[in-house]
Amino acid sequence: DMAIAKNAAEKIVDGDVILTYGDSEAVRVLLQETIATTSKKFRVIVVDSRPLLEGKTLLKELRRANVECTYILLNALSFVMNQVTKVFLGAAALMSDGSVVSRVGTACVALAAKAKGVPVLVCGETYKISNRVYLESITSNEMGNPQDVLQGELGPNLRVINLLYDLTPSEFVSGIVTEMGILPATSVAVLLREMNPQDTDSAFAS
């Protein structure tokens, strides 16, 4: 995370309004290290979503460091996008086609940034790179507790879906920040081959 933080910090400039979603450890370390080791002044917009509200953890750390912050929920994203200069997101996994598996809602954030021409940088360690490609977000997803979304008796005629992750297409990602540097999302497959030269498995394995 420290190497990722160093590489990503180069993209932060004075006056930036940085938007992030949830509480990615890599993004948290990036922001903390930039604050601790540089004199750059920036503002952070923390976007969060129910039911986990993980962004509150990041918000607490940033406020402790005396960073100017704004906290909003995902459904208010369009209200702040005009202010944003850069988006930093975390990743649970990086697919070989450059798409990103991350906390559900990440794709919405990346899409909104793309629509406004705001660069989206995804922070993730190279060990998270997979030789697989996902075409959608359902088949290999994980489900959270339905009671976290809707409490009480669900009943036979109601199905509550609490997805934990989503898939962000590579065209919504401006760059992938790893401990080895920053690369275009389309170059993830090349990096994967360099890391595993003996791996003959197809990058499109299911």
PDB file of C-alpha atoms in Angstrom:
ATOM      1  CA  ASP A   1       0.000   0.000   0.000  1.00  0.00           C
ATOM      2  CA  MET A   2       2.877   2.388   0.695  1.00  0.00           C
ATOM      3  CA  ALA A   3       4.293   1.922  -2.812  1.00  0.00           C
ATOM      4  CA  ILE A   4       0.841   2.446  -4.299  1.00  0.00           C
ATOM      5  CA  ALA A   5       0.422   5.565  -2.189  1.00  0.00           C
ATOM      6  CA  LYS A   6       3.719   6.977  -3.445  1.00  0.00           C
ATOM      7  CA  ASN A   7       2.812   6.354  -7.085  1.00  0.00           C
ATOM      8  CA  ALA A   8      -0.710   7.728  -6.771  1.00  0.00           C
ATOM      9  CA  ALA A   9       0.346  10.775  -4.743  1.00  0.00           C
ATOM     10  CA  GLU A  10       2.168  12.081  -7.807  1.00  0.00           C
ATOM     11  CA  LYS A  11      -1.237  12.655  -9.406  1.00  0.00           C
ATOM     12  CA  ILE A  12      -2.495  14.848  -6.579  1.00  0.00           C
ATOM     13  CA  VAL A  13      -1.936  18.598  -6.913  1.00  0.00           C
ATOM     14  CA  ASP A  14      -2.755  21.621  -4.789  1.00  0.00           C
ATOM     15  CA  GLY A  15      -6.421  22.511  -4.916  1.00  0.00           C
ATOM     16  CA  ASP A  16      -7.639  19.069  -5.976  1.00  0.00           C
ATOM     17  CA  VAL A  17     -11.100  17.941  -5.003  1.00  0.00           C
ATOM     18  CA  ILE A  18     -10.727  14.193  -4.635  1.00  0.00           C
ATOM     19  CA  LEU A  19     -13.703  11.877  -4.562  1.00  0.00           C
ATOM     20  CA  THR A  20     -13.541   8.361  -3.186  1.00  0.00           C
ATOM     21  CA  TYR A  21     -16.115   5.703  -2.401  1.00  0.00           C
ATOM     22  CA  GLY A  22     -16.402   3.598   0.733  1.00  0.00           C
ATOM     23  CA  ASP A  23     -13.234   2.778   2.635  1.00  0.00           C
ATOM     24  CA  SER A  24     -10.493   1.303   0.471  1.00  0.00           C
ATOM     25  CA  GLU A  25      -7.364   0.641   2.525  1.00  0.00           C
ATOM     26  CA  ALA A  26      -5.141   1.546  -0.432  1.00  0.00           C
ATOM     27  CA  VAL A  27      -6.915   4.873  -0.927  1.00  0.00           C
ATOM     28  CA  ARG A  28      -6.868   5.591   2.806  1.00  0.00           C
ATOM     29  CA  VAL A  29      -3.100   5.039   2.964  1.00  0.00           C
ATOM     30  CA  LEU A  30      -2.653   7.195  -0.155  1.00  0.00           C
ATOM     31  CA  LEU A  31      -4.497  10.136   1.360  1.00  0.00           C
ATOM     32  CA  GLN A  32      -2.855   9.779   4.774  1.00  0.00           C
ATOM     33  CA  GLU A  33       0.642   9.588   3.292  1.00  0.00           C
ATOM     34  CA  THR A  34       0.043  12.546   0.988  1.00  0.00           C
ATOM     35  CA  ILE A  35      -1.065  14.573   3.990  1.00  0.00           C
ATOM     36  CA  ALA A  36       1.859  13.433   6.134  1.00  0.00           C
ATOM     37  CA  THR A  37       4.681  13.768   3.606  1.00  0.00           C
ATOM     38  CA  THR A  38       3.706  16.696   1.378  1.00  0.00           C
ATOM     39  CA  SER A  39       2.362  20.214   1.722  1.00  0.00           C
ATOM     40  CA  LYS A  40      -0.370  19.643  -0.864  1.00  0.00           C
ATOM     41  CA  LYS A  41      -3.762  21.017   0.082  1.00  0.00           C
ATOM     42  CA  PHE A  42      -6.805  19.179  -1.181  1.00  0.00           C
ATOM     43  CA  ARG A  43     -10.391  18.436  -0.261  1.00  0.00           C
ATOM     44  CA  VAL A  44     -11.931  14.976  -0.104  1.00  0.00           C
ATOM     45  CA  ILE A  45     -15.494  13.977  -0.896  1.00  0.00           C
ATOM     46  CA  VAL A  46     -16.325  10.642   0.714  1.00  0.00           C
ATOM     47  CA  VAL A  47     -19.221   8.893  -0.993  1.00  0.00           C
ATOM     48  CA  ASP A  48     -20.895   6.165   1.010  1.00  0.00           C
ATOM     49  CA  SER A  49     -23.776   3.728   0.700  1.00  0.00           C
ATOM     50  CA  ARG A  50     -26.023   1.649   2.879  1.00  0.00           C
ATOM     51  CA  PRO A  51     -26.145  -0.792   4.482  1.00  0.00           C
ATOM     52  CA  LEU A  52     -22.408  -0.973   5.308  1.00  0.00           C
ATOM     53  CA  LEU A  53     -21.591   2.765   5.446  1.00  0.00           C
ATOM     54  CA  GLU A  54     -17.883   1.917   5.316  1.00  0.00           C
ATOM     55  CA  GLY A  55     -16.975   5.454   4.302  1.00  0.00           C
ATOM     56  CA  LYS A  56     -17.510   6.634   7.878  1.00  0.00           C
ATOM     57  CA  THR A  57     -14.250   4.927   8.843  1.00  0.00           C
ATOM     58  CA  LEU A  58     -12.297   6.836   6.195  1.00  0.00           C
ATOM     59  CA  LEU A  59     -14.085  10.056   7.097  1.00  0.00           C
ATOM     60  CA  LYS A  60     -13.038   9.692  10.737  1.00  0.00           C
ATOM     61  CA  GLU A  61      -9.373   9.224   9.768  1.00  0.00           C
ATOM     62  CA  LEU A  62      -9.365  12.194   7.410  1.00  0.00           C
ATOM     63  CA  ARG A  63     -11.005  14.498   9.920  1.00  0.00           C
ATOM     64  CA  ARG A  64      -8.435  13.436  12.494  1.00  0.00           C
ATOM     65  CA  ALA A  65      -5.777  14.605  10.011  1.00  0.00           C
ATOM     66  CA  ASN A  66      -7.618  17.930   9.682  1.00  0.00           C
ATOM     67  CA  VAL A  67      -8.528  17.374   6.018  1.00  0.00           C
ATOM     68  CA  GLU A  68     -11.500  19.316   4.694  1.00  0.00           C
ATOM     69  CA  CYS A  69     -14.140  16.700   3.891  1.00  0.00           C
ATOM     70  CA  THR A  70     -17.613  16.362   2.463  1.00  0.00           C
ATOM     71  CA  TYR A  71     -19.676  13.252   3.207  1.00  0.00           C
ATOM     72  CA  ILE A  72     -22.572  12.188   0.996  1.00  0.00           C
ATOM     73  CA  LEU A  73     -24.486   9.060   0.137  1.00  0.00           C
ATOM     74  CA  LEU A  74     -24.321   7.495  -3.305  1.00  0.00           C
ATOM     75  CA  ASN A  75     -27.761   8.728  -4.326  1.00  0.00           C
ATOM     76  CA  ALA A  76     -26.484  12.333  -4.064  1.00  0.00           C
ATOM     77  CA  LEU A  77     -23.447  11.711  -6.275  1.00  0.00           C
ATOM     78  CA  SER A  78     -24.588  13.917  -9.157  1.00  0.00           C
ATOM     79  CA  PHE A  79     -24.847  16.857  -6.741  1.00  0.00           C
ATOM     80  CA  VAL A  80     -21.060  16.980  -6.206  1.00  0.00           C
ATOM     81  CA  MET A  81     -19.535  15.655  -9.438  1.00  0.00           C
ATOM     82  CA  ASN A  82     -19.149  19.139 -10.929  1.00  0.00           C
ATOM     83  CA  GLN A  83     -16.677  19.963  -8.132  1.00  0.00           C
ATOM     84  CA  VAL A  84     -14.512  16.849  -8.487  1.00  0.00           C
ATOM     85  CA  THR A  85     -11.085  16.937 -10.158  1.00  0.00           C
ATOM     86  CA  LYS A  86     -10.004  13.316  -9.546  1.00  0.00           C
ATOM     87  CA  VAL A  87     -11.557  10.051  -8.389  1.00  0.00           C
ATOM     88  CA  PHE A  88      -9.563   7.438  -6.462  1.00  0.00           C
ATOM     89  CA  LEU A  89     -11.139   4.020  -5.972  1.00  0.00           C
ATOM     90  CA  GLY A  90     -10.112   0.718  -4.444  1.00  0.00           C
ATOM     91  CA  ALA A  91     -10.334  -2.747  -5.974  1.00  0.00           C
ATOM     92  CA  ALA A  92     -11.181  -6.196  -4.685  1.00  0.00           C
ATOM     93  CA  ALA A  93      -9.861  -7.713  -7.922  1.00  0.00           C
ATOM     94  CA  LEU A  94      -8.440  -6.547 -11.253  1.00  0.00           C
ATOM     95  CA  MET A  95      -9.527  -8.546 -14.284  1.00  0.00           C
ATOM     96  CA  SER A  96      -7.195  -9.215 -17.207  1.00  0.00           C
ATOM     97  CA  ASP A  97      -9.344  -7.075 -19.532  1.00  0.00           C
ATOM     98  CA  GLY A  98      -8.868  -4.067 -17.254  1.00  0.00           C
ATOM     99  CA  SER A  99     -12.272  -4.224 -15.607  1.00  0.00           C
ATOM    100  CA  VAL A 100     -12.449  -3.818 -11.842  1.00  0.00           C
ATOM    101  CA  VAL A 101     -14.322  -5.798  -9.206  1.00  0.00           C
ATOM    102  CA  SER A 102     -15.011  -3.636  -6.171  1.00  0.00           C
ATOM    103  CA  ARG A 103     -17.619  -2.716  -3.571  1.00  0.00           C
ATOM    104  CA  VAL A 104     -21.068  -2.468  -5.154  1.00  0.00           C
ATOM    105  CA  GLY A 105     -21.675   1.113  -6.246  1.00  0.00           C
ATOM    106  CA  THR A 106     -18.157   1.601  -7.600  1.00  0.00           C
ATOM    107  CA  ALA A 107     -19.348   1.270 -11.194  1.00  0.00           C
ATOM    108  CA  CYS A 108     -21.917   4.034 -10.604  1.00  0.00           C
ATOM    109  CA  VAL A 109     -19.187   6.350  -9.329  1.00  0.00           C
ATOM    110  CA  ALA A 110     -16.894   5.572 -12.269  1.00  0.00           C
ATOM    111  CA  LEU A 111     -19.714   6.070 -14.774  1.00  0.00           C
ATOM    112  CA  ALA A 112     -20.629   9.450 -13.283  1.00  0.00           C
ATOM    113  CA  ALA A 113     -16.986  10.533 -13.397  1.00  0.00           C
ATOM    114  CA  LYS A 114     -16.645   9.390 -17.007  1.00  0.00           C
ATOM    115  CA  ALA A 115     -19.711  11.430 -17.973  1.00  0.00           C
ATOM    116  CA  LYS A 116     -18.092  14.550 -16.490  1.00  0.00           C
ATOM    117  CA  GLY A 117     -14.629  13.883 -17.928  1.00  0.00           C
ATOM    118  CA  VAL A 118     -13.103  13.333 -14.482  1.00  0.00           C
ATOM    119  CA  PRO A 119     -10.129  10.916 -14.364  1.00  0.00           C
ATOM    120  CA  VAL A 120     -10.695   7.709 -12.398  1.00  0.00           C
ATOM    121  CA  LEU A 121      -7.659   6.047 -10.820  1.00  0.00           C
ATOM    122  CA  VAL A 122      -8.091   2.593  -9.283  1.00  0.00           C
ATOM    123  CA  CYS A 123      -5.611   1.570  -6.580  1.00  0.00           C
ATOM    124  CA  GLY A 124      -4.818  -2.120  -6.232  1.00  0.00           C
ATOM    125  CA  GLU A 125      -1.918  -4.444  -5.528  1.00  0.00           C
ATOM    126  CA  THR A 126      -0.700  -6.665  -8.359  1.00  0.00           C
ATOM    127  CA  TYR A 127      -1.639  -9.803  -6.410  1.00  0.00           C
ATOM    128  CA  LYS A 128      -5.262  -8.820  -7.059  1.00  0.00           C
ATOM    129  CA  ILE A 129      -4.835  -9.252 -10.817  1.00  0.00           C
ATOM    130  CA  SER A 130      -6.770 -12.244 -12.131  1.00  0.00           C
ATOM    131  CA  ASN A 131      -6.485 -13.998 -15.469  1.00  0.00           C
ATOM    132  CA  ARG A 132     -10.251 -14.192 -15.607  1.00  0.00           C
ATOM    133  CA  VAL A 133     -12.750 -11.956 -17.354  1.00  0.00           C
ATOM    134  CA  TYR A 134     -16.239 -11.368 -15.956  1.00  0.00           C
ATOM    135  CA  LEU A 135     -18.972 -10.388 -18.376  1.00  0.00           C
ATOM    136  CA  GLU A 136     -21.440  -9.405 -15.648  1.00  0.00           C
ATOM    137  CA  SER A 137     -21.687  -8.861 -11.896  1.00  0.00           C
ATOM    138  CA  ILE A 138     -24.048 -11.628 -10.815  1.00  0.00           C
ATOM    139  CA  THR A 139     -22.618 -15.100 -11.458  1.00  0.00           C
ATOM    140  CA  SER A 140     -19.464 -14.817  -9.345  1.00  0.00           C
ATOM    141  CA  ASN A 141     -20.732 -12.222  -6.892  1.00  0.00           C
ATOM    142  CA  GLU A 142     -21.212 -12.514  -3.143  1.00  0.00           C
ATOM    143  CA  MET A 143     -24.467 -11.872  -1.339  1.00  0.00           C
ATOM    144  CA  GLY A 144     -24.790 -10.017   1.940  1.00  0.00           C
ATOM    145  CA  ASN A 145     -27.421 -10.648   4.591  1.00  0.00           C
ATOM    146  CA  PRO A 146     -30.863  -9.615   3.245  1.00  0.00           C
ATOM    147  CA  GLN A 147     -31.740  -8.406   6.750  1.00  0.00           C
ATOM    148  CA  ASP A 148     -29.071  -5.718   6.373  1.00  0.00           C
ATOM    149  CA  VAL A 149     -31.150  -4.172   3.595  1.00  0.00           C
ATOM    150  CA  LEU A 150     -34.701  -4.869   4.741  1.00  0.00           C
ATOM    151  CA  GLN A 151     -35.368  -5.931   8.298  1.00  0.00           C
ATOM    152  CA  GLY A 152     -38.314  -7.995   9.397  1.00  0.00           C
ATOM    153  CA  GLU A 153     -40.046 -10.991   7.895  1.00  0.00           C
ATOM    154  CA  LEU A 154     -39.310 -11.169   4.181  1.00  0.00           C
ATOM    155  CA  GLY A 155     -42.093 -13.526   3.144  1.00  0.00           C
ATOM    156  CA  PRO A 156     -42.360 -15.947   0.206  1.00  0.00           C
ATOM    157  CA  ASN A 157     -43.345 -13.279  -2.328  1.00  0.00           C
ATOM    158  CA  LEU A 158     -40.360 -10.997  -1.703  1.00  0.00           C
ATOM    159  CA  ARG A 159     -36.745 -11.478  -2.723  1.00  0.00           C
ATOM    160  CA  VAL A 160     -34.156  -9.093  -1.290  1.00  0.00           C
ATOM    161  CA  ILE A 161     -30.851  -8.930  -3.187  1.00  0.00           C
ATOM    162  CA  ASN A 162     -27.885  -7.553  -1.271  1.00  0.00           C
ATOM    163  CA  LEU A 163     -24.969  -7.700  -3.699  1.00  0.00           C
ATOM    164  CA  LEU A 164     -21.545  -6.948  -2.233  1.00  0.00           C
ATOM    165  CA  TYR A 165     -19.534  -6.248  -5.411  1.00  0.00           C
ATOM    166  CA  ASP A 166     -19.948  -4.897  -8.916  1.00  0.00           C
ATOM    167  CA  LEU A 167     -17.931  -4.811 -12.138  1.00  0.00           C
ATOM    168  CA  THR A 168     -16.563  -1.548 -13.530  1.00  0.00           C
ATOM    169  CA  PRO A 169     -15.683  -1.777 -17.260  1.00  0.00           C
ATOM    170  CA  SER A 170     -12.181  -0.732 -18.282  1.00  0.00           C
ATOM    171  CA  GLU A 171     -13.474   2.164 -20.388  1.00  0.00           C
ATOM    172  CA  PHE A 172     -14.513   3.919 -17.168  1.00  0.00           C
ATOM    173  CA  VAL A 173     -11.004   3.615 -15.689  1.00  0.00           C
ATOM    174  CA  SER A 174      -8.292   6.158 -16.557  1.00  0.00           C
ATOM    175  CA  GLY A 175      -5.477   4.240 -14.883  1.00  0.00           C
ATOM    176  CA  ILE A 176      -4.598   1.396 -12.534  1.00  0.00           C
ATOM    177  CA  VAL A 177      -2.222   2.338  -9.717  1.00  0.00           C
ATOM    178  CA  THR A 178      -0.115  -0.594  -8.481  1.00  0.00           C
ATOM    179  CA  GLU A 179       3.082  -0.906  -6.468  1.00  0.00           C
ATOM    180  CA  MET A 180       4.863  -1.215  -9.833  1.00  0.00           C
ATOM    181  CA  GLY A 181       3.538   2.066 -11.200  1.00  0.00           C
ATOM    182  CA  ILE A 182       0.521   3.484 -13.010  1.00  0.00           C
ATOM    183  CA  LEU A 183      -0.692   1.743 -16.147  1.00  0.00           C
ATOM    184  CA  PRO A 184      -3.673   1.994 -18.494  1.00  0.00           C
ATOM    185  CA  ALA A 185      -6.488  -0.407 -17.688  1.00  0.00           C
ATOM    186  CA  THR A 186      -5.960  -2.002 -21.089  1.00  0.00           C
ATOM    187  CA  SER A 187      -2.401  -2.999 -20.100  1.00  0.00           C
ATOM    188  CA  VAL A 188      -3.389  -5.237 -17.184  1.00  0.00           C
ATOM    189  CA  ALA A 189      -3.181  -8.359 -19.364  1.00  0.00           C
ATOM    190  CA  VAL A 190       0.359  -7.415 -20.428  1.00  0.00           C
ATOM    191  CA  LEU A 191       1.421  -6.984 -16.804  1.00  0.00           C
ATOM    192  CA  LEU A 192      -0.171 -10.316 -15.938  1.00  0.00           C
ATOM    193  CA  ARG A 193       1.878 -12.076 -18.632  1.00  0.00           C
ATOM    194  CA  GLU A 194       5.068 -10.412 -17.396  1.00  0.00           C
ATOM    195  CA  MET A 195       4.325 -11.524 -13.838  1.00  0.00           C
ATOM    196  CA  ASN A 196       3.483 -15.093 -14.876  1.00  0.00           C
ATOM    197  CA  PRO A 197       5.557 -15.932 -17.963  1.00  0.00           C
ATOM    198  CA  GLN A 198       5.047 -19.684 -17.424  1.00  0.00           C
ATOM    199  CA  ASP A 199       1.282 -19.393 -17.135  1.00  0.00           C
ATOM    200  CA  THR A 200      -0.250 -20.770 -20.303  1.00  0.00           C
ATOM    201  CA  ASP A 201      -3.865 -20.479 -19.124  1.00  0.00           C
ATOM    202  CA  SER A 202      -6.120 -18.379 -21.292  1.00  0.00           C
ATOM    203  CA  ALA A 203      -6.782 -14.877 -20.039  1.00  0.00           C
ATOM    204  CA  PHE A 204     -10.419 -15.611 -20.794  1.00  0.00           C
ATOM    205  CA  ALA A 205     -10.712 -18.614 -18.491  1.00  0.00           C
ATOM    206  CA  SER A 206     -14.088 -18.875 -16.829  1.00  0.00           C
TER     207      SER A 206
END
